[in-house]
PDB file of C-alpha atoms in Angstrom:
ATOM      1  CA  MET K1353     -62.986  11.548   7.576  1.00  0.00           C
ATOM      2  CA  ALA K1354     -60.497   9.060   8.875  1.00  0.00           C
ATOM      3  CA  GLU K1355     -61.552   6.401   6.311  1.00  0.00           C
ATOM      4  CA  GLU K1356     -61.281   8.936   3.390  1.00  0.00           C
ATOM      5  CA  LEU K1357     -57.750   9.878   4.550  1.00  0.00           C
ATOM      6  CA  ALA K1358     -56.833   6.239   4.855  1.00  0.00           C
ATOM      7  CA  GLN K1359     -57.935   5.926   1.143  1.00  0.00           C
ATOM      8  CA  VAL K1360     -55.692   8.971   0.308  1.00  0.00           C
ATOM      9  CA  ALA K1361     -52.837   7.264   2.254  1.00  0.00           C
ATOM     10  CA  ARG K1362     -53.335   4.086   0.251  1.00  0.00           C
ATOM     11  CA  PHE K1363     -53.266   5.948  -2.925  1.00  0.00           C
ATOM     12  CA  LEU K1364     -50.044   7.631  -2.013  1.00  0.00           C
ATOM     13  CA  TYR K1365     -48.366   4.224  -1.496  1.00  0.00           C
ATOM     14  CA  GLU K1366     -49.967   3.230  -4.952  1.00  0.00           C
ATOM     15  CA  ALA K1367     -48.504   6.314  -6.581  1.00  0.00           C
ATOM     16  CA  GLY K1368     -45.110   5.406  -5.234  1.00  0.00           C
ATOM     17  CA  THR K1369     -45.091   2.327  -7.446  1.00  0.00           C
ATOM     18  CA  LEU K1370     -44.576   4.730 -10.373  1.00  0.00           C
ATOM     19  CA  LYS K1371     -41.072   5.283  -9.157  1.00  0.00           C
ATOM     20  CA  GLN K1372     -40.274   1.651 -10.015  1.00  0.00           C
ATOM     21  CA  SER K1373     -42.530   1.341 -13.092  1.00  0.00           C
ATOM     22  CA  LYS K1374     -40.395   1.564 -16.273  1.00  0.00           C
ATOM     23  CA  ARG K1375     -41.456   3.202 -19.468  1.00  0.00           C
ATOM     24  CA  THR K1376     -41.568   0.010 -21.506  1.00  0.00           C
ATOM     25  CA  GLY K1377     -41.411   1.433 -24.933  1.00  0.00           C
ATOM     26  CA  TRP K1378     -37.646   2.218 -24.481  1.00  0.00           C
ATOM     27  CA  TRP K1379     -36.914  -1.522 -24.173  1.00  0.00           C
ATOM     28  CA  MET K1380     -37.656  -1.772 -27.917  1.00  0.00           C
ATOM     29  CA  ALA K1381     -34.972   0.831 -28.508  1.00  0.00           C
ATOM     30  CA  GLY K1382     -32.588  -1.384 -26.473  1.00  0.00           C
ATOM     31  CA  VAL K1383     -32.451   0.670 -23.361  1.00  0.00           C
ATOM     32  CA  ARG K1384     -31.692  -1.745 -20.526  1.00  0.00           C
ATOM     33  CA  ASP K1385     -32.760   0.441 -17.592  1.00  0.00           C
ATOM     34  CA  PRO K1386     -35.237   3.063 -18.930  1.00  0.00           C
ATOM     35  CA  GLU K1387     -36.689   5.945 -16.978  1.00  0.00           C
ATOM     36  CA  SER K1388     -39.554   5.297 -14.608  1.00  0.00           C
ATOM     37  CA  VAL K1389     -43.007   6.593 -15.140  1.00  0.00           C
ATOM     38  CA  ALA K1390     -42.549   8.998 -12.045  1.00  0.00           C
ATOM     39  CA  GLU K1391     -39.269  10.409 -13.691  1.00  0.00           C
ATOM     40  CA  HIS K1392     -41.154  11.068 -16.899  1.00  0.00           C
ATOM     41  CA  ALA K1393     -44.057  12.772 -15.072  1.00  0.00           C
ATOM     42  CA  TRP K1394     -41.773  14.974 -13.116  1.00  0.00           C
ATOM     43  CA  ARG K1395     -39.954  16.389 -16.099  1.00  0.00           C
ATOM     44  CA  THR K1396     -43.186  16.461 -18.148  1.00  0.00           C
ATOM     45  CA  SER K1397     -44.722  18.775 -15.410  1.00  0.00           C
ATOM     46  CA  LEU K1398     -41.733  21.045 -15.520  1.00  0.00           C
ATOM     47  CA  ILE K1399     -41.908  21.296 -19.243  1.00  0.00           C
ATOM     48  CA  ALA K1400     -45.669  21.860 -19.165  1.00  0.00           C
ATOM     49  CA  SER K1401     -45.159  24.804 -16.954  1.00  0.00           C
ATOM     50  CA  ILE K1402     -42.567  26.374 -19.254  1.00  0.00           C
ATOM     51  CA  ILE K1403     -44.665  25.820 -22.430  1.00  0.00           C
ATOM     52  CA  ALA K1404     -47.768  27.145 -20.739  1.00  0.00           C
ATOM     53  CA  LYS K1405     -46.009  30.291 -19.489  1.00  0.00           C
ATOM     54  CA  LEU K1406     -44.631  30.938 -22.909  1.00  0.00           C
ATOM     55  CA  GLU K1407     -47.882  30.259 -24.635  1.00  0.00           C
ATOM     56  CA  GLY K1408     -49.870  32.572 -22.357  1.00  0.00           C
ATOM     57  CA  ALA K1409     -51.620  29.725 -20.503  1.00  0.00           C
ATOM     58  CA  ASP K1410     -51.674  29.039 -16.755  1.00  0.00           C
ATOM     59  CA  PRO K1411     -48.407  27.272 -15.995  1.00  0.00           C
ATOM     60  CA  ALA K1412     -49.540  25.942 -12.627  1.00  0.00           C
ATOM     61  CA  ARG K1413     -52.582  24.349 -14.170  1.00  0.00           C
ATOM     62  CA  ALA K1414     -50.562  22.800 -17.073  1.00  0.00           C
ATOM     63  CA  ALA K1415     -47.995  21.324 -14.599  1.00  0.00           C
ATOM     64  CA  PHE K1416     -50.930  20.095 -12.461  1.00  0.00           C
ATOM     65  CA  LEU K1417     -52.405  18.219 -15.432  1.00  0.00           C
ATOM     66  CA  ALA K1418     -49.043  16.869 -16.448  1.00  0.00           C
ATOM     67  CA  VAL K1419     -48.089  15.590 -13.002  1.00  0.00           C
ATOM     68  CA  TRP K1420     -51.248  13.434 -13.037  1.00  0.00           C
ATOM     69  CA  HIS K1421     -51.332  12.495 -16.722  1.00  0.00           C
ATOM     70  CA  ASP K1422     -50.000   8.966 -16.266  1.00  0.00           C
ATOM     71  CA  SER K1423     -51.247   8.284 -12.770  1.00  0.00           C
ATOM     72  CA  GLN K1424     -53.388   5.519 -14.039  1.00  0.00           C
ATOM     73  CA  GLU K1425     -50.241   3.484 -14.872  1.00  0.00           C
ATOM     74  CA  THR K1426     -50.215   2.296 -11.235  1.00  0.00           C
ATOM     75  CA  ARG K1427     -53.034  -0.055 -12.354  1.00  0.00           C
ATOM     76  CA  THR K1428     -52.502  -0.555 -16.088  1.00  0.00           C
ATOM     77  CA  GLY K1429     -48.760  -0.533 -16.283  1.00  0.00           C
ATOM     78  CA  ASP K1430     -47.037   1.457 -19.032  1.00  0.00           C
ATOM     79  CA  VAL K1431     -48.842   0.344 -22.159  1.00  0.00           C
ATOM     80  CA  ASN K1432     -46.581   1.257 -25.063  1.00  0.00           C
ATOM     81  CA  HIS K1433     -47.826   1.815 -28.590  1.00  0.00           C
ATOM     82  CA  LEU K1434     -47.084  -1.735 -29.801  1.00  0.00           C
ATOM     83  CA  ALA K1435     -49.002  -3.185 -26.728  1.00  0.00           C
ATOM     84  CA  LYS K1436     -51.918  -0.828 -27.608  1.00  0.00           C
ATOM     85  CA  LYS K1437     -52.242  -2.631 -30.960  1.00  0.00           C
ATOM     86  CA  TYR K1438     -53.151  -5.917 -29.107  1.00  0.00           C
ATOM     87  CA  ALA K1439     -54.681  -4.997 -25.873  1.00  0.00           C
ATOM     88  CA  ASP K1440     -57.872  -2.921 -25.230  1.00  0.00           C
ATOM     89  CA  GLU K1441     -56.791   0.418 -23.824  1.00  0.00           C
ATOM     90  CA  ALA K1442     -58.011   1.168 -20.447  1.00  0.00           C
ATOM     91  CA  ASP K1443     -60.054   4.280 -20.121  1.00  0.00           C
ATOM     92  CA  PRO K1444     -57.845   6.681 -18.017  1.00  0.00           C
ATOM     93  CA  GLN K1445     -60.966   8.377 -16.688  1.00  0.00           C
ATOM     94  CA  ALA K1446     -62.437   5.038 -15.554  1.00  0.00           C
ATOM     95  CA  VAL K1447     -59.229   4.078 -13.958  1.00  0.00           C
ATOM     96  CA  THR K1448     -58.939   7.371 -12.166  1.00  0.00           C
ATOM     97  CA  ALA K1449     -62.454   7.129 -10.962  1.00  0.00           C
ATOM     98  CA  ASP K1450     -61.559   3.777  -9.301  1.00  0.00           C
ATOM     99  CA  GLN K1451     -58.316   5.231  -7.871  1.00  0.00           C
ATOM    100  CA  VAL K1452     -60.105   8.134  -6.087  1.00  0.00           C
ATOM    101  CA  THR K1453     -63.138   6.171  -4.884  1.00  0.00           C
ATOM    102  CA  GLY K1454     -63.510   6.719  -1.161  1.00  0.00           C
ATOM    103  CA  MET K1455     -61.279   9.818  -0.950  1.00  0.00           C
ATOM    104  CA  PRO K1456     -62.755  13.131   0.147  1.00  0.00           C
ATOM    105  CA  GLU K1457     -65.103  14.238  -2.662  1.00  0.00           C
ATOM    106  CA  SER K1458     -63.431  17.538  -3.049  1.00  0.00           C
ATOM    107  CA  LEU K1459     -60.118  15.872  -3.902  1.00  0.00           C
ATOM    108  CA  ALA K1460     -61.703  13.009  -5.881  1.00  0.00           C
ATOM    109  CA  SER K1461     -63.667  15.338  -8.199  1.00  0.00           C
ATOM    110  CA  THR K1462     -60.557  17.522  -8.627  1.00  0.00           C
ATOM    111  CA  VAL K1463     -58.616  14.587  -9.829  1.00  0.00           C
ATOM    112  CA  ARG K1464     -61.361  13.188 -11.996  1.00  0.00           C
ATOM    113  CA  ASP K1465     -61.739  16.702 -13.596  1.00  0.00           C
ATOM    114  CA  LEU K1466     -57.999  17.011 -14.268  1.00  0.00           C
ATOM    115  CA  ILE K1467     -57.907  13.649 -16.102  1.00  0.00           C
ATOM    116  CA  ALA K1468     -60.959  14.539 -18.095  1.00  0.00           C
ATOM    117  CA  GLU K1469     -59.510  17.868 -19.051  1.00  0.00           C
ATOM    118  CA  TYR K1470     -56.217  16.338 -19.961  1.00  0.00           C
ATOM    119  CA  GLU K1471     -57.851  13.648 -22.126  1.00  0.00           C
ATOM    120  CA  ALA K1472     -60.099  16.094 -23.971  1.00  0.00           C
ATOM    121  CA  ARG K1473     -57.027  18.112 -24.924  1.00  0.00           C
ATOM    122  CA  GLU K1474     -59.105  21.193 -25.506  1.00  0.00           C
ATOM    123  CA  SER K1475     -57.987  23.747 -22.855  1.00  0.00           C
ATOM    124  CA  PRO K1476     -54.759  25.633 -23.550  1.00  0.00           C
ATOM    125  CA  GLU K1477     -53.272  24.032 -20.452  1.00  0.00           C
ATOM    126  CA  ALA K1478     -54.155  20.541 -21.480  1.00  0.00           C
ATOM    127  CA  ILE K1479     -52.662  21.201 -24.971  1.00  0.00           C
ATOM    128  CA  CYS K1480     -49.452  22.447 -23.319  1.00  0.00           C
ATOM    129  CA  ALA K1481     -49.384  19.391 -20.919  1.00  0.00           C
ATOM    130  CA  ARG K1482     -49.914  17.014 -23.935  1.00  0.00           C
ATOM    131  CA  ASP K1483     -47.052  18.804 -25.819  1.00  0.00           C
ATOM    132  CA  ALA K1484     -44.892  18.545 -22.737  1.00  0.00           C
ATOM    133  CA  ASP K1485     -45.485  14.768 -22.624  1.00  0.00           C
ATOM    134  CA  LYS K1486     -44.286  14.498 -26.292  1.00  0.00           C
ATOM    135  CA  LEU K1487     -41.366  16.881 -25.826  1.00  0.00           C
ATOM    136  CA  GLU K1488     -40.284  15.003 -22.669  1.00  0.00           C
ATOM    137  CA  CYS K1489     -40.168  11.814 -24.722  1.00  0.00           C
ATOM    138  CA  MET K1490     -38.227  13.485 -27.524  1.00  0.00           C
ATOM    139  CA  LEU K1491     -35.741  14.893 -24.895  1.00  0.00           C
ATOM    140  CA  GLN K1492     -35.361  11.457 -23.255  1.00  0.00           C
ATOM    141  CA  GLY K1493     -34.789   9.987 -26.639  1.00  0.00           C
ATOM    142  CA  ILE K1494     -32.010  12.602 -27.363  1.00  0.00           C
ATOM    143  CA  GLU K1495     -30.372  11.559 -24.103  1.00  0.00           C
ATOM    144  CA  TYR K1496     -30.573   7.850 -24.697  1.00  0.00           C
ATOM    145  CA  LYS K1497     -29.276   8.234 -28.292  1.00  0.00           C
ATOM    146  CA  SER K1498     -26.260  10.183 -26.851  1.00  0.00           C
ATOM    147  CA  GLN K1499     -25.664   7.228 -24.564  1.00  0.00           C
ATOM    148  CA  GLY K1500     -25.380   4.965 -27.704  1.00  0.00           C
ATOM    149  CA  TYR K1501     -29.045   3.853 -28.177  1.00  0.00           C
ATOM    150  CA  GLU K1502     -29.228   4.708 -31.809  1.00  0.00           C
ATOM    151  CA  LEU K1503     -32.710   3.159 -32.137  1.00  0.00           C
ATOM    152  CA  ALA K1504     -34.057   6.015 -29.983  1.00  0.00           C
ATOM    153  CA  GLN K1505     -34.065   8.141 -33.168  1.00  0.00           C
ATOM    154  CA  ARG K1506     -37.614   6.659 -33.931  1.00  0.00           C
ATOM    155  CA  TRP K1507     -38.970   8.143 -30.593  1.00  0.00           C
ATOM    156  CA  ILE K1508     -37.221  11.511 -31.245  1.00  0.00           C
ATOM    157  CA  ASP K1509     -38.775  11.796 -34.659  1.00  0.00           C
ATOM    158  CA  ASN K1510     -42.223  10.515 -33.658  1.00  0.00           C
ATOM    159  CA  SER K1511     -42.383  12.749 -30.689  1.00  0.00           C
ATOM    160  CA  ARG K1512     -41.159  15.857 -32.579  1.00  0.00           C
ATOM    161  CA  SER K1513     -43.880  15.269 -35.295  1.00  0.00           C
ATOM    162  CA  ARG K1514     -46.758  15.268 -32.786  1.00  0.00           C
ATOM    163  CA  LEU K1515     -45.889  18.749 -31.213  1.00  0.00           C
ATOM    164  CA  THR K1516     -48.674  21.397 -31.861  1.00  0.00           C
ATOM    165  CA  THR K1517     -47.847  24.613 -29.927  1.00  0.00           C
ATOM    166  CA  LYS K1518     -45.265  27.135 -31.365  1.00  0.00           C
ATOM    167  CA  THR K1519     -43.290  27.121 -28.141  1.00  0.00           C
ATOM    168  CA  ALA K1520     -42.962  23.287 -28.080  1.00  0.00           C
ATOM    169  CA  ILE K1521     -41.998  23.170 -31.806  1.00  0.00           C
ATOM    170  CA  GLU K1522     -39.296  25.835 -31.393  1.00  0.00           C
ATOM    171  CA  LEU K1523     -38.054  24.392 -28.047  1.00  0.00           C
ATOM    172  CA  ALA K1524     -37.850  20.954 -29.809  1.00  0.00           C
ATOM    173  CA  ASP K1525     -35.611  22.582 -32.466  1.00  0.00           C
ATOM    174  CA  GLN K1526     -33.286  24.011 -29.872  1.00  0.00           C
ATOM    175  CA  LEU K1527     -32.979  20.702 -28.077  1.00  0.00           C
ATOM    176  CA  LEU K1528     -32.220  19.027 -31.345  1.00  0.00           C
ATOM    177  CA  SER K1529     -29.528  21.483 -32.145  1.00  0.00           C
ATOM    178  CA  MET K1530     -27.515  20.757 -28.979  1.00  0.00           C
ATOM    179  CA  GLY K1531     -26.379  17.923 -26.921  1.00  0.00           C
ATOM    180  CA  PRO K1532     -27.430  16.881 -23.505  1.00  0.00           C
ATOM    181  CA  LEU K1533     -24.236  18.386 -21.913  1.00  0.00           C
ATOM    182  CA  GLU K1534     -24.674  21.792 -23.523  1.00  0.00           C
ATOM    183  CA  TRP K1535     -25.935  23.236 -20.143  1.00  0.00           C
ATOM    184  CA  LEU K1536     -22.843  22.106 -18.411  1.00  0.00           C
ATOM    185  CA  ARG K1537     -20.603  23.564 -21.097  1.00  0.00           C
ATOM    186  CA  ALA K1538     -22.496  26.859 -20.886  1.00  0.00           C
ATOM    187  CA  VAL K1539     -22.233  26.953 -16.972  1.00  0.00           C
ATOM    188  CA  MET K1540     -18.458  26.169 -17.244  1.00  0.00           C
ATOM    189  CA  GLY K1541     -17.921  28.940 -19.835  1.00  0.00           C
ATOM    190  CA  GLU K1542     -16.857  26.465 -22.514  1.00  0.00           C
ATOM    191  CA  ARG K1543     -17.608  27.035 -26.156  1.00  0.00           C
ATOM    192  CA  PRO K1544     -19.887  24.605 -27.878  1.00  0.00           C
ATOM    193  CA  ASP K1545     -18.327  21.932 -30.082  1.00  0.00           C
TER     194      ASP K1545
END
């Protein structure tokens, strides 16, 4: 068991690299210091739990799927859509299988099953997690655009068009109708612009 836990410990260090791994697609929008993969995964998980709860799915399961959805990027890097045109896409399930090799089987099989479920996009929770991934990208694009990165509009539009659940679509419309500081104005009792 000590060697299995040593493998888990190594993976935890590996997972930490996602805190420094930048989401590379944002560089094409001119963003100098884009969010990290870990930052994206955190808010995606939060959004997945919200969408799932409102869609009648299991919010904990959707968040669980979302928190792991980009874990393979410790080994592949963030392969943006342009790069995918030129490079063979690594199979997330194969990368995950390598990542969990040597871990306790109960843990390894859980992680492999999560990635398989997310990639299949068939369960209500996986659908919610996938929508959360797109909605988080749209939301980040709105934030970048408000900081002056006008080219982020392409990511906003593309992400919005790929949403499928009623909740994600309606939430996207709400997000598009307000600015990133609307929450602060509401807390402070200010009227919207």
